[in-house]
Amino acid sequence: MLHNTISPPLSNDAPVVLEMSHVSKSFGAVTALVDVSVKLRKGEVLALVGDNGAGKSTLIKVLSGYHKPDAGTITSKGRPVRFQSPRDARAEGIETVYQDLALIGDLSIYHNMFIGREYHKRVLGMRMLDNDRMRGMAEEYLSTLGINIPNVNSTVDRLSGGQRQCVAVARSIYSSPSVLILDEPLAALGVRESAHVLGLVQKLRREREVSIILIVHNYSQIFEVCDRINFLHSGEIVLDAATSDITEEELTRTVKSGLGRLLRPEERAVPMAATP
Amino acid sequence: MGIVSNIKNNPGRLMSGNGKRSVGFHTPTTPVEKILALLSRYREASILVVAILLVIYFQIGSDGQFLTSQFLSVVLRDTGRLGLIAIAEVMLMITGEIDLSVSSVFSFAPYAMVLMANSLGVPLVLAAIISLVMGVLVGVLNGVVTVRFRVPSLITTVGTLFLFQGLVVWINDSQPIVAPIQEPFNAFFGQNLFQPNDSLLSWHSVTAFTPFLWTLAAVVIIALVLNRTTFGLHTIATGSNIVGAREIGVRTDRIKIYNFMLAGGLAAFAGIINTVQFSSADPQAGSPFLTLQAIAAAVIGGTSLLGGSGTVVGALIGAFVVATLNNGLVMVGAQATVSDIYLGAAILGAMILNVQVNRLRARRRI
Ligand SMILES: Nc1ncnc2c1ncn2[C@@H]1O[C@H](COP(=O)(O)OP(=O)(O)O)[C@@H](O)[C@H]1O
Ligand SMILES: [Mg+2]
C-alpha cells in the first residue's frame, strides 16, 4: 500500500504555491472567517482541522473561487489573483472536492467527470459535445484509478455515497491540478476506500508534487499523510504546526479543550478535570 | 491498489473485486415492470401512447374526419403555436425557473412588427427580426430581475406579463391591425394557401403546415442544444443542483438569463407566425391561458417542475395532445369548454403517473 511509504519531511523553503492573507468573510451577521492567513507550499499536504462551523469549508471555498473574500488577498504561484468563479480557480490549476461533492444528480457519471471541461467536436461547423470521447476517457480513467463504478452512462443519483465520493475525487485529479483541495473526502467511505483515497493523495504528492489541503476529522489519518496542521477555531487560525512538532494526543487535547489555542506545557501535564 | 475494476472485461457484473453482485440495477421481468421500465426510460413514451389513443378515438368518433389534411392543418397549427411556447418553458423549467410573460410577448412582438411595417414602411422581414430582438430583450429583463435581484421568476414574469400586455393594448387603443402581405415572407411563415382541391404533394399543402414545420425545426434544434451542447449540459446542471453547478464553475446566472432570452425569442417567433397566419395583429392574441396550456403541454410531456430534467420532444407531443383535445372534442360535438375538463384531468393524471414512476424508479431502480 502506498501510504505506508514514509515521505521525506518537507523542507521549509519549498515555494509557496497558494496563499491567503488576512482574509475575512461574513454571511450577514455570521462571521465565518476572521483575518485568516494560510500558506500552502509545493508538494505539501496541509491538514485543516476544527469543529463543525469553525469555517473550514468557507476557507476552502474562498480559495476555490466560490466565495469572494470580504477582505484580504489570495496569491497563486506568487501572483495576486481575484477569482470571479471556481472556473477561474480551476483554470489556475486548483481543483476542489467540496463537502457536498458538487455532483449533478441528473447527469451521467461521464458528464459529471467533464463538466466545465467538456470535449467538443465539430458537426456541420457547430460545436457539439464529444460524448463518445468523454465516455471512453471517463471509463478508462476510473478503471485505472481502481474506482468501482457500474457504468459511466448511469446518472449520479443512482450511485451510493461512497461511489459518489470516488467520482468527485476522480474528477478533481483528472486534470493534473497543481493544488488539490479535499473537504472531508472520506466521510462516506469505508476503511478500504479511505485507505485507497489517502494512498492516492500520497501518490499525487510524491510523484507529481501536488500541493494538497485536506479536511479530515480522523487524527490518525492526519498524522499518517499530512506535513502540517492548521487548526481553525471560530473563524481564526489558532495553531499552525508541523505534524512532526506535535503529537496526536496533544492535538486531541488542544481541540477538546475548546480554548482555541495550543495548550501551554504546564496545562498539558495536568489532566483537564483537575485544572482549578 | 486495493480495489480493481473490471468494467471492460465483465460488463454484466457491476461490482467487482469481492464477487458481490450490485443491487443497483434490477432487471425488469413481469410485463408491468417492463412497461414501467420503458416509461421511466423514455419520458416521452407515456404521452406518445396518450396521443395515439386520442387520435384513434377522434378518428373513429368523427367518422374519419380527424385525419384529413384540412382538419390536421388546424390541429397542427395549434400544436405549433403551443409547442413553440412549450419548448421555451421546458428549457426554463429545466433550469428551475418559469416564464409566465410569454403570452404578452406573443402579442407584443408581432404587433410591433406590423406597426413598424405599416407606419414606418419597414420591410416585414426586417420588422420581424427587430421584434424578435424585442422578445429576446424581454427575456433579458426577466432574467436579470430574477437572478440579479433575486425575485422568484414566478413573480418577475407576472410583472412583465402585465407590463407588456398593458403596453401593447395601450399603444393603439387595443385595436387589431391588418397585417401587410409581402411575399415570400408570408408564404414562408404560415399563410395558409391550401385549397380543398389542391394536391397534397403541392407547395400549397406545405404552406398549410408551415407553422407546425417551423415548430418541428425548433424542436429538433432545441433538442440538439439540450442534449448535445455544453449549454444544454449546463442548463441541466443549473436546475439539477445549482450549488454544485456553481461550485464546479457553471455560470448558472448566465445560463438562466440565456434561457429567459430563448423563451422571449421563441414567444416572439410564435406570435409572428400566428399573426402571419391570420393576417392580423391582435393586441389580445396571447392570453395567459396560452402560457398555462403550454406549461401543461410541457408537464404532461414529461418535464419536471423541480428542475434538472425535461424533454422538448415530449413537450411537442404534449402540445399535440392539448391541441387535439381542444379541436377534437368540438368536432365530435362536445362544447368547446368541455375540453378544459379533459385537459385538467390529463394534467392531474400525468403528474400522478410521473410521480409514481419516479418513486418506483427510486425504490426498485428499474
Ligand atoms: N452560505 C452561507 N450562508 C450563511 N452562513 C454560512 C454559509 N456558509 C457557511 N455559513 C456559516 O459560516 C460558519 C462556518 O461554516 P463552515 O465553513 O461550513 O464550517 P465548517 O466547514 O468548519 O463546519 C457557520 O456558522 C455557518 O453556519
Ligand atoms: Mg465543512
XYZ file of C-alpha atoms and ligand atoms in Angstrom:
670
model
C 0.000 0.000 0.000
C 1.262 3.378 -0.983
C 0.595 5.303 2.170
C 2.905 3.095 4.142
C 5.854 4.585 2.350
C 7.318 7.287 4.532
C 7.849 10.519 2.627
C 10.821 12.651 3.441
C 9.926 15.662 5.625
C 9.189 18.667 3.517
C 11.749 21.404 3.575
C 10.503 24.747 4.791
C 11.813 26.609 1.797
C 9.690 24.879 -0.830
C 7.953 27.642 -2.812
C 4.516 28.772 -1.650
C 2.019 27.818 -4.372
C -1.151 29.168 -2.820
C -1.570 31.673 -0.059
C -4.390 33.594 1.568
C -3.510 36.640 3.627
C -5.716 38.358 6.170
C -8.918 37.033 4.668
C -12.214 37.783 6.374
C -15.614 36.575 5.326
C -19.064 37.068 6.859
C -22.528 35.913 5.870
C -24.781 38.671 7.110
C -24.446 38.579 10.868
C -22.432 35.347 10.873
C -18.692 35.850 10.822
C -17.147 32.769 9.231
C -13.502 33.834 8.807
C -11.534 36.460 10.714
C -8.184 37.683 9.418
C -7.131 34.236 8.231
C -3.752 33.620 6.658
C -2.809 30.253 5.235
C 0.244 29.196 3.262
C 0.445 26.096 1.101
C 3.864 25.004 -0.109
C 4.694 22.967 -3.161
C 4.278 19.252 -2.568
C 2.872 19.766 0.907
C -0.160 18.107 2.458
C -1.823 20.569 4.806
C -4.493 19.387 7.222
C -7.237 21.795 8.179
C -8.933 20.836 11.418
C -11.603 22.427 13.551
C -15.073 21.866 14.978
C -18.198 21.927 12.879
C -18.935 25.521 11.995
C -15.341 26.610 12.548
C -15.160 27.919 8.981
C -13.137 25.196 7.241
C -15.472 24.862 4.276
C -15.760 28.627 3.955
C -11.987 28.922 3.923
C -11.538 26.422 1.111
C -14.438 27.951 -0.829
C -12.597 31.267 -0.798
C -9.539 29.502 -2.211
C -11.618 27.683 -4.810
C -13.228 30.878 -6.087
C -16.724 30.054 -4.848
C -16.779 32.820 -2.232
C -15.255 36.232 -2.713
C -13.435 37.355 0.430
C -14.748 40.481 2.182
C -11.164 41.494 2.913
C -7.718 40.061 2.284
C -5.905 38.691 -0.726
C -5.124 35.418 -2.433
C -1.820 34.734 -4.119
C -1.319 31.872 -6.522
C 2.216 30.943 -7.606
C 3.420 34.318 -6.386
C 0.843 36.371 -8.292
C -2.133 38.049 -6.633
C -5.363 36.623 -8.052
C -9.034 37.520 -7.843
C -11.190 34.565 -8.673
C -14.566 35.579 -10.061
C -15.783 31.993 -10.080
C -14.485 28.461 -9.455
C -13.926 28.407 -13.197
C -11.013 30.825 -12.727
C -9.521 28.762 -9.911
C -9.779 25.597 -11.990
C -8.039 27.361 -14.860
C -5.272 28.217 -12.384
C -4.819 24.510 -11.594
C -6.757 24.491 -8.322
C -9.216 21.613 -8.068
C -11.629 21.137 -5.206
C -13.680 18.279 -3.853
C -16.402 20.081 -1.952
C -18.026 18.701 1.136
C -21.290 18.356 -0.831
C -19.293 16.861 -3.746
C -20.819 19.206 -6.368
C -22.084 16.342 -8.484
C -25.066 16.790 -10.775
C -27.564 14.046 -9.964
C -29.421 14.227 -13.274
C -26.291 13.925 -15.392
C -24.333 10.805 -16.258
C -21.119 9.924 -14.480
C -19.041 10.808 -17.502
C -20.729 14.190 -17.957
C -20.029 14.879 -14.296
C -16.386 13.963 -14.851
C -16.032 16.511 -17.625
C -18.446 19.289 -16.715
C -16.718 22.633 -17.103
C -14.016 20.928 -19.209
C -16.092 19.367 -21.948
C -14.611 17.928 -25.099
C -16.163 19.099 -28.322
C -16.288 18.075 -31.916
C -17.452 19.955 -34.968
C -20.671 18.731 -36.527
C -21.609 20.766 -39.611
C -19.473 23.549 -38.226
C -21.184 23.529 -34.849
C -19.560 22.869 -31.510
C -21.198 19.741 -30.154
C -20.255 17.638 -27.146
C -17.954 14.768 -27.978
C -19.834 12.319 -25.799
C -18.136 9.206 -27.150
C -14.745 10.585 -26.307
C -15.736 11.708 -22.818
C -17.455 8.402 -22.124
C -14.416 6.429 -23.194
C -11.981 8.601 -21.278
C -14.065 8.514 -18.109
C -14.390 4.742 -18.293
C -10.690 4.280 -18.801
C -9.642 6.749 -16.162
C -11.964 5.402 -13.485
C -10.747 1.887 -14.089
C -7.059 2.853 -13.965
C -7.764 4.568 -10.657
C -9.313 1.355 -9.475
C -12.592 3.087 -8.740
C -15.549 0.846 -8.662
C -18.340 2.245 -10.805
C -21.095 0.279 -12.513
C -21.473 2.116 -15.788
C -20.379 5.612 -16.715
C -23.687 6.180 -18.513
C -25.789 5.893 -15.395
C -26.816 9.066 -13.665
C -25.053 10.078 -10.491
C -28.242 9.977 -8.412
C -28.166 6.193 -8.739
C -24.780 5.906 -7.036
C -24.089 5.175 -3.397
C -22.489 7.828 -1.201
C -19.095 6.158 -1.433
C -19.267 5.837 -5.205
C -20.185 9.500 -5.491
C -17.236 10.489 -3.384
C -14.976 8.424 -5.626
C -16.344 10.119 -8.749
C -15.809 13.544 -7.191
C -12.233 12.690 -6.229
C -11.533 11.222 -9.660
C -12.860 14.359 -11.332
C -10.661 16.581 -9.210
C -7.415 14.794 -10.013
C -8.161 14.046 -13.656
C -6.828 17.351 -14.939
C -3.493 17.034 -13.067
C -4.023 20.054 -10.820
C -1.144 21.711 -9.020
C -3.316 22.305 -5.958
C -5.902 19.864 -4.709
C -8.415 20.774 -2.008
C -10.355 17.978 -0.350
C -13.180 18.869 2.051
C -13.963 15.766 4.102
C -13.344 13.409 1.187
C -13.555 10.293 3.335
C -16.902 10.978 5.004
C -18.893 8.283 3.190
C -16.043 5.881 2.542
C -15.333 2.540 4.146
C -11.957 1.561 5.583
C -10.633 0.157 2.328
C -11.789 3.077 0.191
C -10.458 5.615 2.697
C -7.072 3.946 2.602
C -7.307 3.977 -1.160
C -8.017 7.708 -1.355
C -5.317 8.535 1.199
C -2.947 6.397 -0.836
C -3.853 8.411 -3.910
C -3.171 11.635 -2.027
C 0.292 10.451 -1.094
C 0.991 9.211 -4.562
C -0.015 12.554 -6.126
C 2.150 14.421 -3.716
C 5.136 12.174 -4.186
C 5.007 11.621 -7.931
C 3.631 14.937 -9.150
C 4.406 17.289 -6.267
C 0.763 18.250 -5.984
C 0.034 20.509 -3.021
C -2.957 19.345 -1.049
C -5.289 20.811 1.541
C -7.116 18.085 3.384
C -10.026 18.451 5.772
C -10.313 15.224 7.733
C -11.684 14.564 11.201
C -9.707 11.421 11.938
C -6.424 12.498 13.554
C -4.558 9.274 12.963
C -5.231 9.705 9.248
C -3.895 13.256 9.510
C -0.683 12.137 11.123
C -0.370 9.420 8.542
C -0.418 11.665 5.466
C -0.060 15.339 6.419
C 3.002 17.542 6.787
C 1.369 20.415 8.589
C -1.755 21.153 10.584
C -3.767 24.346 10.735
C -6.370 24.451 13.474
C -9.326 26.723 12.823
C -11.415 27.872 15.767
C -14.417 30.205 15.323
C -13.046 31.514 12.070
C -9.491 32.087 13.280
C -6.336 30.077 12.722
C -5.137 29.367 16.249
C -2.497 26.755 15.529
C -0.085 26.216 12.674
C 2.291 23.356 13.374
C 4.275 20.726 11.517
C 2.972 17.227 12.248
C 6.490 16.392 13.393
C 6.310 19.068 16.118
C 3.095 17.927 17.757
C 1.749 14.575 18.831
C -1.648 13.199 18.061
C -2.503 13.311 21.752
C -1.514 16.954 22.087
C -3.663 17.861 19.144
C -6.632 15.944 20.523
C -6.338 17.665 23.909
C -5.969 21.075 22.306
C -9.049 20.635 20.222
C -11.024 19.142 23.085
C -10.030 21.933 25.477
C -12.141 24.315 23.408
C -9.683 27.084 24.276
C -8.934 27.776 20.689
C -5.203 27.783 21.320
C -2.424 25.295 21.851
C -2.142 24.312 25.497
C 0.891 25.569 27.380
C 3.298 22.855 28.542
C 2.109 23.015 32.178
C -1.505 22.709 31.052
C -0.648 19.655 29.021
C 0.770 17.910 32.042
C -2.294 18.350 34.254
C -5.422 16.338 33.425
C -8.239 18.606 32.318
C -10.613 17.734 35.137
C -8.036 18.630 37.779
C -7.416 22.146 36.489
C -8.548 24.597 39.195
C -4.094 -0.602 -5.168
C -6.871 -2.108 -3.197
C -9.833 -2.145 -5.497
C -9.612 -3.343 -9.045
C -12.225 -2.551 -11.606
C -13.050 -4.837 -14.460
C -15.773 -2.900 -16.201
C -14.421 -3.745 -19.614
C -13.854 -7.466 -19.252
C -17.026 -8.065 -17.421
C -19.752 -5.676 -18.451
C -22.528 -7.764 -16.904
C -21.120 -7.637 -13.418
C -21.482 -4.340 -11.738
C -19.421 -4.721 -8.633
C -16.058 -6.305 -8.887
C -13.322 -7.427 -6.596
C -15.228 -9.215 -3.912
C -17.606 -11.008 -6.213
C -20.757 -9.435 -4.774
C -23.428 -8.552 -7.244
C -24.603 -4.996 -7.245
C -28.114 -4.437 -6.004
C -28.336 -1.257 -8.008
C -29.845 -2.355 -11.270
C -32.775 -4.692 -11.107
C -33.711 -6.269 -14.436
C -37.454 -5.982 -15.080
C -39.230 -9.305 -15.599
C -43.008 -9.034 -15.397
C -44.903 -7.179 -18.155
C -45.929 -4.439 -15.741
C -42.338 -3.907 -14.742
C -41.299 -3.858 -18.372
C -43.857 -1.198 -19.182
C -42.842 0.886 -16.183
C -39.209 0.461 -17.119
C -39.947 1.703 -20.618
C -41.965 4.624 -19.274
C -39.197 5.649 -16.933
C -36.505 5.239 -19.552
C -38.286 7.245 -22.228
C -40.218 10.041 -20.627
C -41.909 10.710 -23.946
C -43.342 7.202 -24.107
C -46.398 7.731 -21.913
C -47.508 10.916 -23.644
C -46.970 9.287 -27.035
C -49.308 6.461 -26.058
C -51.905 9.018 -24.947
C -51.545 10.923 -28.221
C -52.029 7.792 -30.338
C -55.072 6.707 -28.335
C -56.613 10.171 -28.733
C -56.073 10.165 -32.484
C -57.712 6.745 -32.785
C -60.603 7.845 -30.605
C -61.300 11.018 -32.571
C -60.752 9.366 -35.932
C -63.443 6.821 -35.093
C -65.670 9.338 -33.288
C -65.652 11.740 -36.233
C -66.225 9.153 -38.962
C -62.752 9.597 -40.353
C -62.760 13.400 -40.351
C -59.822 13.805 -37.974
C -57.040 12.522 -40.192
C -57.750 14.818 -43.122
C -55.308 17.464 -44.241
C -57.983 20.100 -43.709
C -58.512 19.262 -40.057
C -54.935 18.293 -39.300
C -53.685 21.638 -40.566
C -55.779 23.257 -37.833
C -54.675 20.835 -35.125
C -51.054 21.105 -36.174
C -51.251 24.883 -36.392
C -52.370 24.969 -32.767
C -49.773 22.342 -31.910
C -47.110 24.507 -33.493
C -48.125 27.628 -31.623
C -48.376 25.854 -28.288
C -45.303 23.767 -28.991
C -43.004 26.745 -29.528
C -44.018 28.197 -26.198
C -43.941 24.800 -24.513
C -40.333 24.127 -25.504
C -39.387 27.567 -24.210
C -40.967 26.632 -20.890
C -39.201 23.259 -20.925
C -35.778 24.891 -21.103
C -36.658 27.301 -18.318
C -38.248 24.641 -16.175
C -35.078 22.562 -16.512
C -33.128 25.454 -15.001
C -35.721 25.618 -12.210
C -37.444 28.777 -13.464
C -40.685 29.556 -15.262
C -41.877 32.317 -17.578
C -45.487 33.457 -17.342
C -44.878 36.520 -19.509
C -44.569 34.651 -22.816
C -48.178 35.381 -23.804
C -47.544 39.120 -23.584
C -44.504 38.796 -25.850
C -46.651 36.665 -28.146
C -48.981 39.693 -28.502
C -46.394 42.435 -28.271
C -43.737 41.319 -30.764
C -45.964 40.821 -33.846
C -47.913 43.979 -33.016
C -44.678 45.928 -33.026
C -43.709 44.212 -36.277
C -46.928 45.209 -38.040
C -46.789 48.757 -36.669
C -43.244 49.149 -37.940
C -44.234 47.798 -41.343
C -47.380 49.883 -41.634
C -46.358 53.234 -40.232
C -42.622 53.303 -40.873
C -42.569 51.250 -44.050
C -40.038 48.813 -42.651
C -39.933 45.632 -44.750
C -41.669 42.767 -42.926
C -38.524 40.643 -42.762
C -36.607 43.402 -41.039
C -39.542 44.273 -38.795
C -39.798 40.605 -37.824
C -36.123 40.491 -36.883
C -36.437 43.659 -34.817
C -39.457 42.324 -32.961
C -37.691 39.019 -32.350
C -34.900 41.016 -30.733
C -37.533 42.797 -28.632
C -38.777 39.417 -27.417
C -35.229 38.440 -26.528
C -34.826 41.731 -24.630
C -37.935 40.995 -22.574
C -36.148 37.739 -21.734
C -33.073 39.706 -20.637
C -35.286 41.804 -18.364
C -36.946 38.695 -16.881
C -33.599 37.010 -16.407
C -31.768 39.921 -14.868
C -34.570 40.742 -12.441
C -34.762 37.085 -11.467
C -31.080 36.291 -10.976
C -29.597 39.641 -10.012
C -32.411 40.993 -7.866
C -33.396 37.530 -6.645
C -37.079 37.947 -7.399
C -38.630 34.497 -7.987
C -39.338 34.136 -11.712
C -42.978 33.329 -10.967
C -43.329 36.897 -9.679
C -40.941 38.597 -12.103
C -42.770 37.248 -15.106
C -46.233 38.021 -13.748
C -44.938 41.584 -13.529
C -43.620 41.659 -17.083
C -46.761 39.855 -18.264
C -48.945 42.772 -17.157
C -46.348 45.325 -18.190
C -46.066 44.243 -21.813
C -49.689 43.194 -22.197
C -50.621 46.634 -20.901
C -48.191 48.303 -23.299
C -49.455 46.546 -26.396
C -53.082 47.297 -25.547
C -52.234 50.918 -24.804
C -50.192 51.612 -27.980
C -53.169 51.667 -30.293
C -56.265 51.579 -28.094
C -56.414 47.795 -28.214
C -57.270 47.886 -31.912
C -56.297 44.865 -34.014
C -54.422 45.956 -37.139
C -54.397 44.291 -40.515
C -51.004 42.875 -41.306
C -49.477 43.613 -44.708
C -48.760 40.717 -47.033
C -45.301 40.619 -48.526
C -44.327 37.503 -50.426
C -42.410 35.339 -49.962
C -42.359 36.320 -46.268
C -45.985 35.389 -45.708
C -45.897 32.127 -47.606
C -42.777 31.242 -45.694
C -44.100 31.931 -42.229
C -47.528 30.485 -42.181
C -50.016 31.959 -44.605
C -52.217 29.011 -45.486
C -52.623 28.759 -49.267
C -54.115 25.295 -49.220
C -57.451 24.812 -51.019
C -59.536 21.665 -50.536
C -58.917 20.547 -54.116
C -55.171 21.215 -54.137
C -52.926 18.176 -54.367
C -51.353 17.005 -51.127
C -47.998 16.997 -52.904
C -48.161 20.685 -53.840
C -46.428 23.708 -52.364
C -49.824 24.857 -51.132
C -50.139 21.820 -48.942
C -46.770 22.623 -47.392
C -47.996 26.112 -46.529
C -50.935 24.520 -44.745
C -48.458 23.104 -42.290
C -45.778 25.811 -42.115
C -46.461 26.837 -38.502
C -46.028 23.240 -37.471
C -42.952 22.728 -39.651
C -41.267 25.744 -38.052
C -42.032 24.330 -34.644
C -40.703 20.954 -35.684
C -37.457 22.607 -36.768
C -37.267 24.484 -33.474
C -37.849 21.273 -31.525
C -35.053 19.489 -33.381
C -32.660 22.382 -32.798
C -33.519 22.833 -29.127
C -33.359 19.076 -28.516
C -29.855 19.049 -30.004
C -28.863 22.084 -27.970
C -30.180 20.480 -24.801
C -28.623 17.072 -25.291
C -25.539 17.697 -27.357
C -24.040 21.039 -26.340
C -22.229 22.456 -23.356
C -25.020 24.984 -22.982
C -27.567 22.168 -22.648
C -25.377 20.316 -20.179
C -25.008 23.434 -18.066
C -28.744 24.107 -18.307
C -29.461 20.687 -16.803
C -26.725 21.150 -14.191
C -28.166 24.514 -13.142
C -31.587 23.071 -12.411
C -30.431 19.755 -11.025
C -28.018 21.101 -8.410
C -27.491 24.836 -8.559
C -24.984 24.994 -5.698
C -22.966 22.082 -7.083
C -23.087 23.554 -10.564
C -21.687 26.837 -9.261
C -19.040 25.045 -7.250
C -17.798 23.305 -10.350
C -17.739 26.561 -12.294
C -21.014 26.609 -14.215
C -22.143 30.201 -14.649
C -25.663 29.494 -13.508
C -26.843 33.117 -13.650
C -25.870 33.441 -17.266
C -27.391 30.096 -18.125
C -30.691 31.234 -16.647
C -30.612 34.582 -18.411
C -29.851 32.898 -21.751
C -32.814 30.588 -21.278
C -35.098 33.526 -20.487
C -33.820 35.155 -23.689
C -34.553 31.982 -25.611
C -38.072 31.938 -24.187
C -38.660 35.559 -25.177
C -37.367 34.890 -28.689
C -39.470 31.769 -29.145
C -42.590 33.527 -27.869
C -42.000 36.388 -30.305
C -41.458 33.903 -33.119
C -44.684 32.070 -32.255
C -46.535 35.388 -32.190
C -45.160 36.429 -35.569
C -46.177 33.133 -37.165
C -49.619 33.445 -35.613
C -50.050 36.963 -36.968
C -48.928 35.969 -40.442
C -51.360 33.061 -40.331
C -54.325 35.296 -39.537
C -53.049 38.368 -41.445
C -53.866 40.457 -38.430
C -52.051 41.619 -35.324
C -54.334 41.423 -32.335
C -53.085 43.022 -29.105
C -55.011 40.341 -27.254
C -53.641 37.459 -29.354
C -51.865 35.851 -26.436
C -53.748 35.292 -23.239
C -52.183 33.894 -20.058
C -54.292 30.864 -20.844
C -51.959 30.142 -23.764
C -48.998 30.113 -21.377
C -50.781 27.804 -18.983
C -51.658 25.409 -21.801
C -48.027 25.432 -22.904
C -46.875 24.666 -19.366
C -49.471 21.892 -19.237
C -48.093 20.517 -22.514
C -44.563 20.569 -21.089
C -45.620 18.869 -17.882
C -47.735 16.110 -19.429
C -44.879 15.662 -21.892
C -42.609 14.635 -19.035
C -40.795 17.769 -17.851
C -40.286 18.096 -14.130
C -41.324 21.281 -12.391
C -38.494 20.717 -9.942
C -35.773 21.369 -12.472
C -32.967 19.235 -13.812
C -34.868 17.207 -16.344
C -37.172 17.763 -19.257
C -37.832 16.849 -22.836
C -38.740 19.129 -25.719
C -39.942 16.224 -27.850
C -42.308 15.277 -25.020
C -43.483 18.890 -24.867
C -44.272 18.859 -28.581
C -46.318 15.681 -28.191
C -47.932 17.265 -25.135
C -48.824 20.289 -27.254
C -50.336 17.953 -29.841
C -52.445 16.286 -27.145
C -53.710 19.654 -25.885
C -54.479 20.855 -29.429
C -56.175 17.559 -30.247
C -58.361 17.759 -27.160
C -59.285 21.375 -27.912
C -60.252 20.739 -31.530
C -61.259 17.100 -31.448
C -63.877 17.430 -28.750
C -65.547 20.227 -30.667
C -65.511 18.092 -33.784
C -67.213 15.145 -32.118
C -69.908 17.514 -30.919
C -68.849 18.487 -27.411
C -68.987 22.053 -26.164
C -65.754 23.970 -26.648
C -65.320 24.444 -22.923
C -65.562 20.723 -22.174
C -62.013 20.211 -23.430
C -60.714 22.030 -20.362
C -62.204 19.377 -18.132
C -60.311 16.702 -20.014
C -57.151 18.778 -20.054
C -57.346 19.320 -16.316
C -57.853 15.622 -15.721
C -54.991 14.827 -18.110
C -52.600 17.097 -16.211
C -53.507 15.571 -12.872
C -53.280 12.058 -14.282
C -49.923 12.722 -15.926
C -48.494 14.241 -12.768
C -49.644 11.350 -10.607
C -48.168 8.897 -13.111
C -44.873 10.813 -13.251
C -44.520 10.915 -9.511
C -45.365 7.236 -9.183
C -42.935 6.182 -11.893
C -40.203 8.232 -10.241
C -40.915 6.682 -6.871
C -40.845 3.232 -8.352
C -37.603 4.062 -10.029
C -36.093 5.242 -6.778
C -37.312 2.203 -4.857
C -36.803 -0.606 -7.346
C -34.293 1.048 -9.582
C -35.950 -0.140 -12.745
N -23.608 30.270 2.533
C -23.692 30.549 3.843
N -24.629 31.410 4.297
C -24.716 31.713 5.610
N -23.909 31.209 6.553
C -22.957 30.342 6.170
C -22.801 29.961 4.798
N -21.777 29.090 4.722
C -21.318 28.933 5.974
N -22.018 29.678 6.841
C -21.766 29.795 8.284
O -20.396 30.027 8.467
C -19.895 29.288 9.548
C -18.774 28.389 9.083
O -19.304 27.344 8.304
P -18.411 26.275 7.552
O -17.336 26.986 6.842
O -19.315 25.436 6.741
O -17.822 25.426 8.772
P -17.105 24.000 8.765
O -16.870 23.567 7.374
O -15.847 24.224 9.535
O -18.022 23.066 9.504
C -21.081 28.539 10.147
O -21.576 29.304 11.206
C -22.060 28.506 9.023
O -23.371 28.461 9.508
Mg -17.489 21.899 6.362
